[in-house]
């Protein structure tokens, strides 16, 4: 019987040839990778042994922390992954003979660069929508803001005509050209103020974190704007630039006052009476404003010195503002109040009361004084300069959702947050950072007891590598034993511990990507 010939379709034959080529290519690439990674390279290898060597090589590469194919032949080792605003980076370090080279850490982005239009959209969104939009607002937010923008558009257009009409009506000048120029200058002044208000409104969340500090800074800007406005009488030819700068400062101050008003009134309200408290507070402010206006009218008729009058009124205004802010008792913990609470706990074993914590809170610091020893949620590259310092302490925080370290070159304690960190983890990380800073300062103070040049608030605290490891281990033990006690005592004093206003950075360590 003749053998039966089976007919094979052309597609099947093509698939067989393609599969055969793919198999040969797979085997060839497997042999190449295995030769680079396997400890015992083989000169000949079957398809089965090649696949086994590939699995072993991949396992070995994962264990050593090697990166993708483009780094197979290099000495770079994967140290950590990081995510910031939806973008991911891998940090690599150059390893030679089992040791890392100093300063060899570099960041490699895992995404392609964004298109310019995407950057523009992100920039616009940061100004016109709140953080977390649309989940952070109700559905009625979009139509409300749409109609509000349209209303302000027509209002701004109408303001051009009303301002010119009012200036002409009060007899600024009967000359049409002059009155038109004055109106344009006045409108430009107001427009500059609105631009300053819009730009500063981007700082929205900071009004929640540092309410008192921004409120007092806004009052300082208000007085600065008033001083610049008075200066226009001395140099009337510079009216427009001076008036624009003054109006920007005053509008920024107005944004600060408006944004911080409701939280302050909320701190005074007991129960559902926030509206009543707000109405009464605004009434008192308006009455006082009217009385001050009447008194200034009487005084102005005597033509007093502008410099003397401005100095006296500004001193009274700023002193009243400072005392007003200090009198507010807030239950939440921002960085200033949290620092007061933790430092008091570490020194005396008790947590300050609400009144004490708010009174001791730092309200104002000079702009050029940049003492910020605690950084929460920083970038990995800011906290570590070499891979050894990271790998030396990584095991201490395996069970935590954060990692704390001290950078001697910058003199700061960094609390890095992992991607699973919640509000309580941020609070614990900040507590751990303050404990570590306390131990480092105590160590430096004891070492410098024989020298009078020691500065407790020094921006850079010198510490050897061995001493730092000891302080790190000691801080972990202290935090494990005292953090729960600190929270319970803080709750007893009335502090709100469920949510904090520590304003951490947005960077997170993505350990799951290793």
JSON list of N, CA, C and O in Angstrom, two decimals, residues 5-41:
[
{"chain": "A", "resi": 5, "resn": "UNK", "atom": "N", "xyz": [0.12, 10.65, 1.35]},
{"chain": "A", "resi": 5, "resn": "UNK", "atom": "CA", "xyz": [0.77, 11.96, 1.46]},
{"chain": "A", "resi": 5, "resn": "UNK", "atom": "C", "xyz": [-0.23, 12.96, 1.99]},
{"chain": "A", "resi": 5, "resn": "UNK", "atom": "O", "xyz": [-1.29, 13.16, 1.43]},
{"chain": "A", "resi": 6, "resn": "UNK", "atom": "N", "xyz": [0.13, 13.55, 3.11]},
{"chain": "A", "resi": 6, "resn": "UNK", "atom": "CA", "xyz": [-0.74, 14.57, 3.72]},
{"chain": "A", "resi": 6, "resn": "UNK", "atom": "C", "xyz": [-0.41, 15.93, 3.12]},
{"chain": "A", "resi": 6, "resn": "UNK", "atom": "O", "xyz": [0.76, 16.33, 3.02]},
{"chain": "A", "resi": 7, "resn": "UNK", "atom": "N", "xyz": [-1.42, 16.65, 2.74]},
{"chain": "A", "resi": 7, "resn": "UNK", "atom": "CA", "xyz": [-1.23, 17.98, 2.15]},
{"chain": "A", "resi": 7, "resn": "UNK", "atom": "C", "xyz": [-1.07, 19.01, 3.25]},
{"chain": "A", "resi": 7, "resn": "UNK", "atom": "O", "xyz": [-1.88, 19.09, 4.17]},
{"chain": "A", "resi": 8, "resn": "UNK", "atom": "N", "xyz": [-0.03, 19.77, 3.17]},
{"chain": "A", "resi": 8, "resn": "UNK", "atom": "CA", "xyz": [0.26, 20.79, 4.19]},
{"chain": "A", "resi": 8, "resn": "UNK", "atom": "C", "xyz": [0.04, 22.16, 3.58]},
{"chain": "A", "resi": 8, "resn": "UNK", "atom": "O", "xyz": [0.50, 22.45, 2.47]},
{"chain": "A", "resi": 9, "resn": "UNK", "atom": "N", "xyz": [-0.71, 23.00, 4.30]},
{"chain": "A", "resi": 9, "resn": "UNK", "atom": "CA", "xyz": [-1.01, 24.34, 3.79]},
{"chain": "A", "resi": 9, "resn": "UNK", "atom": "C", "xyz": [0.23, 25.21, 3.81]},
{"chain": "A", "resi": 9, "resn": "UNK", "atom": "O", "xyz": [1.13, 25.02, 4.62]},
{"chain": "A", "resi": 10, "resn": "UNK", "atom": "N", "xyz": [0.32, 26.18, 2.93]},
{"chain": "A", "resi": 10, "resn": "UNK", "atom": "CA", "xyz": [1.47, 27.10, 2.92]},
{"chain": "A", "resi": 10, "resn": "UNK", "atom": "C", "xyz": [1.63, 27.85, 4.23]},
{"chain": "A", "resi": 10, "resn": "UNK", "atom": "O", "xyz": [2.73, 28.11, 4.67]},
{"chain": "A", "resi": 11, "resn": "UNK", "atom": "N", "xyz": [0.49, 28.21, 4.86]},
{"chain": "A", "resi": 11, "resn": "UNK", "atom": "CA", "xyz": [0.57, 28.96, 6.13]},
{"chain": "A", "resi": 11, "resn": "UNK", "atom": "C", "xyz": [1.24, 28.13, 7.19]},
{"chain": "A", "resi": 11, "resn": "UNK", "atom": "O", "xyz": [2.04, 28.61, 7.99]},
{"chain": "A", "resi": 12, "resn": "UNK", "atom": "N", "xyz": [0.90, 26.83, 7.23]},
{"chain": "A", "resi": 12, "resn": "UNK", "atom": "CA", "xyz": [1.50, 25.97, 8.24]},
{"chain": "A", "resi": 12, "resn": "UNK", "atom": "C", "xyz": [2.98, 25.84, 8.01]},
{"chain": "A", "resi": 12, "resn": "UNK", "atom": "O", "xyz": [3.79, 25.83, 8.95]},
{"chain": "A", "resi": 13, "resn": "UNK", "atom": "N", "xyz": [3.37, 25.72, 6.75]},
{"chain": "A", "resi": 13, "resn": "UNK", "atom": "CA", "xyz": [4.79, 25.62, 6.45]},
{"chain": "A", "resi": 13, "resn": "UNK", "atom": "C", "xyz": [5.52, 26.88, 6.87]},
{"chain": "A", "resi": 13, "resn": "UNK", "atom": "O", "xyz": [6.61, 26.83, 7.45]},
{"chain": "A", "resi": 14, "resn": "UNK", "atom": "N", "xyz": [4.89, 28.02, 6.61]},
{"chain": "A", "resi": 14, "resn": "UNK", "atom": "CA", "xyz": [5.53, 29.31, 6.99]},
{"chain": "A", "resi": 14, "resn": "UNK", "atom": "C", "xyz": [5.66, 29.42, 8.49]},
{"chain": "A", "resi": 14, "resn": "UNK", "atom": "O", "xyz": [6.66, 29.88, 9.03]},
{"chain": "A", "resi": 15, "resn": "UNK", "atom": "N", "xyz": [4.60, 29.01, 9.21]},
{"chain": "A", "resi": 15, "resn": "UNK", "atom": "CA", "xyz": [4.65, 29.06, 10.67]},
{"chain": "A", "resi": 15, "resn": "UNK", "atom": "C", "xyz": [5.75, 28.16, 11.20]},
{"chain": "A", "resi": 15, "resn": "UNK", "atom": "O", "xyz": [6.44, 28.48, 12.16]},
{"chain": "A", "resi": 16, "resn": "UNK", "atom": "N", "xyz": [5.93, 26.96, 10.54]},
{"chain": "A", "resi": 16, "resn": "UNK", "atom": "CA", "xyz": [6.96, 26.04, 11.00]},
{"chain": "A", "resi": 16, "resn": "UNK", "atom": "C", "xyz": [8.33, 26.65, 10.82]},
{"chain": "A", "resi": 16, "resn": "UNK", "atom": "O", "xyz": [9.20, 26.57, 11.69]},
{"chain": "A", "resi": 17, "resn": "UNK", "atom": "N", "xyz": [8.54, 27.29, 9.65]},
{"chain": "A", "resi": 17, "resn": "UNK", "atom": "CA", "xyz": [9.85, 27.93, 9.39]},
{"chain": "A", "resi": 17, "resn": "UNK", "atom": "C", "xyz": [10.09, 29.05, 10.39]},
{"chain": "A", "resi": 17, "resn": "UNK", "atom": "O", "xyz": [11.17, 29.19, 10.96]},
{"chain": "A", "resi": 18, "resn": "UNK", "atom": "N", "xyz": [9.05, 29.87, 10.63]},
{"chain": "A", "resi": 18, "resn": "UNK", "atom": "CA", "xyz": [9.19, 31.00, 11.57]},
{"chain": "A", "resi": 18, "resn": "UNK", "atom": "C", "xyz": [9.48, 30.50, 12.98]},
{"chain": "A", "resi": 18, "resn": "UNK", "atom": "O", "xyz": [10.35, 31.03, 13.68]},
{"chain": "A", "resi": 19, "resn": "UNK", "atom": "N", "xyz": [8.73, 29.45, 13.39]},
{"chain": "A", "resi": 19, "resn": "UNK", "atom": "CA", "xyz": [8.95, 28.92, 14.74]},
{"chain": "A", "resi": 19, "resn": "UNK", "atom": "C", "xyz": [10.35, 28.36, 14.86]},
{"chain": "A", "resi": 19, "resn": "UNK", "atom": "O", "xyz": [11.01, 28.49, 15.89]},
{"chain": "A", "resi": 20, "resn": "UNK", "atom": "N", "xyz": [10.83, 27.70, 13.78]},
{"chain": "A", "resi": 20, "resn": "UNK", "atom": "CA", "xyz": [12.18, 27.16, 13.81]},
{"chain": "A", "resi": 20, "resn": "UNK", "atom": "C", "xyz": [13.21, 28.26, 13.94]},
{"chain": "A", "resi": 20, "resn": "UNK", "atom": "O", "xyz": [14.17, 28.16, 14.70]},
{"chain": "A", "resi": 21, "resn": "UNK", "atom": "N", "xyz": [13.00, 29.36, 13.20]},
{"chain": "A", "resi": 21, "resn": "UNK", "atom": "CA", "xyz": [13.93, 30.50, 13.30]},
{"chain": "A", "resi": 21, "resn": "UNK", "atom": "C", "xyz": [13.89, 31.12, 14.68]},
{"chain": "A", "resi": 21, "resn": "UNK", "atom": "O", "xyz": [14.93, 31.48, 15.25]},
{"chain": "A", "resi": 22, "resn": "UNK", "atom": "N", "xyz": [12.68, 31.29, 15.22]},
{"chain": "A", "resi": 22, "resn": "UNK", "atom": "CA", "xyz": [12.55, 31.85, 16.57]},
{"chain": "A", "resi": 22, "resn": "UNK", "atom": "C", "xyz": [13.24, 30.97, 17.60]},
{"chain": "A", "resi": 22, "resn": "UNK", "atom": "O", "xyz": [13.86, 31.47, 18.55]},
{"chain": "A", "resi": 23, "resn": "UNK", "atom": "N", "xyz": [13.10, 29.65, 17.44]},
{"chain": "A", "resi": 23, "resn": "UNK", "atom": "CA", "xyz": [13.72, 28.74, 18.39]},
{"chain": "A", "resi": 23, "resn": "UNK", "atom": "C", "xyz": [15.24, 28.85, 18.35]},
{"chain": "A", "resi": 23, "resn": "UNK", "atom": "O", "xyz": [15.91, 28.88, 19.39]},
{"chain": "A", "resi": 24, "resn": "UNK", "atom": "N", "xyz": [15.78, 28.91, 17.08]},
{"chain": "A", "resi": 24, "resn": "UNK", "atom": "CA", "xyz": [17.23, 29.06, 16.98]},
{"chain": "A", "resi": 24, "resn": "UNK", "atom": "C", "xyz": [17.71, 30.38, 17.56]},
{"chain": "A", "resi": 24, "resn": "UNK", "atom": "O", "xyz": [18.74, 30.45, 18.22]},
{"chain": "A", "resi": 25, "resn": "UNK", "atom": "N", "xyz": [16.91, 31.45, 17.32]},
{"chain": "A", "resi": 25, "resn": "UNK", "atom": "CA", "xyz": [17.29, 32.76, 17.88]},
{"chain": "A", "resi": 25, "resn": "UNK", "atom": "C", "xyz": [17.23, 32.74, 19.40]},
{"chain": "A", "resi": 25, "resn": "UNK", "atom": "O", "xyz": [18.10, 33.30, 20.08]},
{"chain": "A", "resi": 26, "resn": "UNK", "atom": "N", "xyz": [16.21, 32.08, 19.96]},
{"chain": "A", "resi": 26, "resn": "UNK", "atom": "CA", "xyz": [16.08, 31.99, 21.40]},
{"chain": "A", "resi": 26, "resn": "UNK", "atom": "C", "xyz": [17.25, 31.23, 22.02]},
{"chain": "A", "resi": 26, "resn": "UNK", "atom": "O", "xyz": [17.82, 31.63, 23.04]},
{"chain": "A", "resi": 27, "resn": "UNK", "atom": "N", "xyz": [17.63, 30.13, 21.37]},
{"chain": "A", "resi": 27, "resn": "UNK", "atom": "CA", "xyz": [18.75, 29.34, 21.87]},
{"chain": "A", "resi": 27, "resn": "UNK", "atom": "C", "xyz": [20.04, 30.14, 21.80]},
{"chain": "A", "resi": 27, "resn": "UNK", "atom": "O", "xyz": [20.86, 30.15, 22.73]},
{"chain": "A", "resi": 28, "resn": "UNK", "atom": "N", "xyz": [20.23, 30.87, 20.68]},
{"chain": "A", "resi": 28, "resn": "UNK", "atom": "CA", "xyz": [21.46, 31.66, 20.53]},
{"chain": "A", "resi": 28, "resn": "UNK", "atom": "C", "xyz": [21.54, 32.76, 21.59]},
{"chain": "A", "resi": 28, "resn": "UNK", "atom": "O", "xyz": [22.59, 32.98, 22.20]},
{"chain": "A", "resi": 29, "resn": "UNK", "atom": "N", "xyz": [20.43, 33.47, 21.85]},
{"chain": "A", "resi": 29, "resn": "UNK", "atom": "CA", "xyz": [20.43, 34.52, 22.86]},
{"chain": "A", "resi": 29, "resn": "UNK", "atom": "C", "xyz": [20.57, 33.95, 24.26]},
{"chain": "A", "resi": 29, "resn": "UNK", "atom": "O", "xyz": [21.19, 34.54, 25.14]},
{"chain": "A", "resi": 30, "resn": "UNK", "atom": "N", "xyz": [19.99, 32.75, 24.46]},
{"chain": "A", "resi": 30, "resn": "UNK", "atom": "CA", "xyz": [20.11, 32.10, 25.77]},
{"chain": "A", "resi": 30, "resn": "UNK", "atom": "C", "xyz": [21.55, 31.76, 26.06]},
{"chain": "A", "resi": 30, "resn": "UNK", "atom": "O", "xyz": [22.06, 31.96, 27.18]},
{"chain": "A", "resi": 31, "resn": "UNK", "atom": "N", "xyz": [22.25, 31.24, 25.06]},
{"chain": "A", "resi": 31, "resn": "UNK", "atom": "CA", "xyz": [23.66, 30.88, 25.24]},
{"chain": "A", "resi": 31, "resn": "UNK", "atom": "C", "xyz": [24.49, 32.12, 25.55]},
{"chain": "A", "resi": 31, "resn": "UNK", "atom": "O", "xyz": [25.36, 32.12, 26.41]},
{"chain": "A", "resi": 32, "resn": "UNK", "atom": "N", "xyz": [24.18, 33.25, 24.86]},
{"chain": "A", "resi": 32, "resn": "UNK", "atom": "CA", "xyz": [24.95, 34.48, 25.09]},
{"chain": "A", "resi": 32, "resn": "UNK", "atom": "C", "xyz": [24.76, 35.01, 26.50]},
{"chain": "A", "resi": 32, "resn": "UNK", "atom": "O", "xyz": [25.71, 35.36, 27.19]},
{"chain": "A", "resi": 33, "resn": "UNK", "atom": "N", "xyz": [23.52, 35.06, 26.95]},
{"chain": "A", "resi": 33, "resn": "UNK", "atom": "CA", "xyz": [23.23, 35.58, 28.30]},
{"chain": "A", "resi": 33, "resn": "UNK", "atom": "C", "xyz": [23.79, 34.65, 29.36]},
{"chain": "A", "resi": 33, "resn": "UNK", "atom": "O", "xyz": [24.37, 35.08, 30.37]},
{"chain": "A", "resi": 34, "resn": "UNK", "atom": "N", "xyz": [23.65, 33.35, 29.13]},
{"chain": "A", "resi": 34, "resn": "UNK", "atom": "CA", "xyz": [24.16, 32.40, 30.10]},
{"chain": "A", "resi": 34, "resn": "UNK", "atom": "C", "xyz": [25.67, 32.48, 30.21]},
{"chain": "A", "resi": 34, "resn": "UNK", "atom": "O", "xyz": [26.25, 32.32, 31.29]},
{"chain": "A", "resi": 35, "resn": "UNK", "atom": "N", "xyz": [26.34, 32.75, 29.10]},
{"chain": "A", "resi": 35, "resn": "UNK", "atom": "CA", "xyz": [27.80, 32.86, 29.13]},
{"chain": "A", "resi": 35, "resn": "UNK", "atom": "C", "xyz": [28.24, 34.05, 29.95]},
{"chain": "A", "resi": 35, "resn": "UNK", "atom": "O", "xyz": [29.29, 34.03, 30.59]},
{"chain": "A", "resi": 36, "resn": "UNK", "atom": "N", "xyz": [27.44, 35.12, 29.96]},
{"chain": "A", "resi": 36, "resn": "UNK", "atom": "CA", "xyz": [27.80, 36.31, 30.74]},
{"chain": "A", "resi": 36, "resn": "UNK", "atom": "C", "xyz": [27.49, 36.17, 32.22]},
{"chain": "A", "resi": 36, "resn": "UNK", "atom": "O", "xyz": [28.19, 36.73, 33.06]},
{"chain": "A", "resi": 37, "resn": "UNK", "atom": "N", "xyz": [26.43, 35.47, 32.55]},
{"chain": "A", "resi": 37, "resn": "UNK", "atom": "CA", "xyz": [25.95, 35.45, 33.93]},
{"chain": "A", "resi": 37, "resn": "UNK", "atom": "C", "xyz": [26.25, 34.16, 34.68]},
{"chain": "A", "resi": 37, "resn": "UNK", "atom": "O", "xyz": [26.37, 34.15, 35.89]},
{"chain": "A", "resi": 38, "resn": "UNK", "atom": "N", "xyz": [26.31, 33.06, 33.97]},
{"chain": "A", "resi": 38, "resn": "UNK", "atom": "CA", "xyz": [26.54, 31.79, 34.66]},
{"chain": "A", "resi": 38, "resn": "UNK", "atom": "C", "xyz": [27.96, 31.72, 35.17]},
{"chain": "A", "resi": 38, "resn": "UNK", "atom": "O", "xyz": [28.89, 32.26, 34.60]},
{"chain": "A", "resi": 39, "resn": "UNK", "atom": "N", "xyz": [28.15, 31.06, 36.29]},
{"chain": "A", "resi": 39, "resn": "UNK", "atom": "CA", "xyz": [29.48, 30.96, 36.89]},
{"chain": "A", "resi": 39, "resn": "UNK", "atom": "C", "xyz": [30.39, 30.04, 36.08]},
{"chain": "A", "resi": 39, "resn": "UNK", "atom": "O", "xyz": [31.61, 30.19, 36.08]},
{"chain": "A", "resi": 40, "resn": "UNK", "atom": "N", "xyz": [29.84, 29.02, 35.39]},
{"chain": "A", "resi": 40, "resn": "UNK", "atom": "CA", "xyz": [30.63, 28.08, 34.60]},
{"chain": "A", "resi": 40, "resn": "UNK", "atom": "C", "xyz": [30.15, 28.12, 33.17]},
{"chain": "A", "resi": 40, "resn": "UNK", "atom": "O", "xyz": [29.16, 27.46, 32.81]},
{"chain": "A", "resi": 41, "resn": "UNK", "atom": "N", "xyz": [30.77, 28.90, 32.31]},
{"chain": "A", "resi": 41, "resn": "UNK", "atom": "CA", "xyz": [30.32, 28.98, 30.92]},
{"chain": "A", "resi": 41, "resn": "UNK", "atom": "C", "xyz": [30.54, 27.67, 30.17]},
{"chain": "A", "resi": 41, "resn": "UNK", "atom": "O", "xyz": [31.56, 27.00, 30.34]}
]
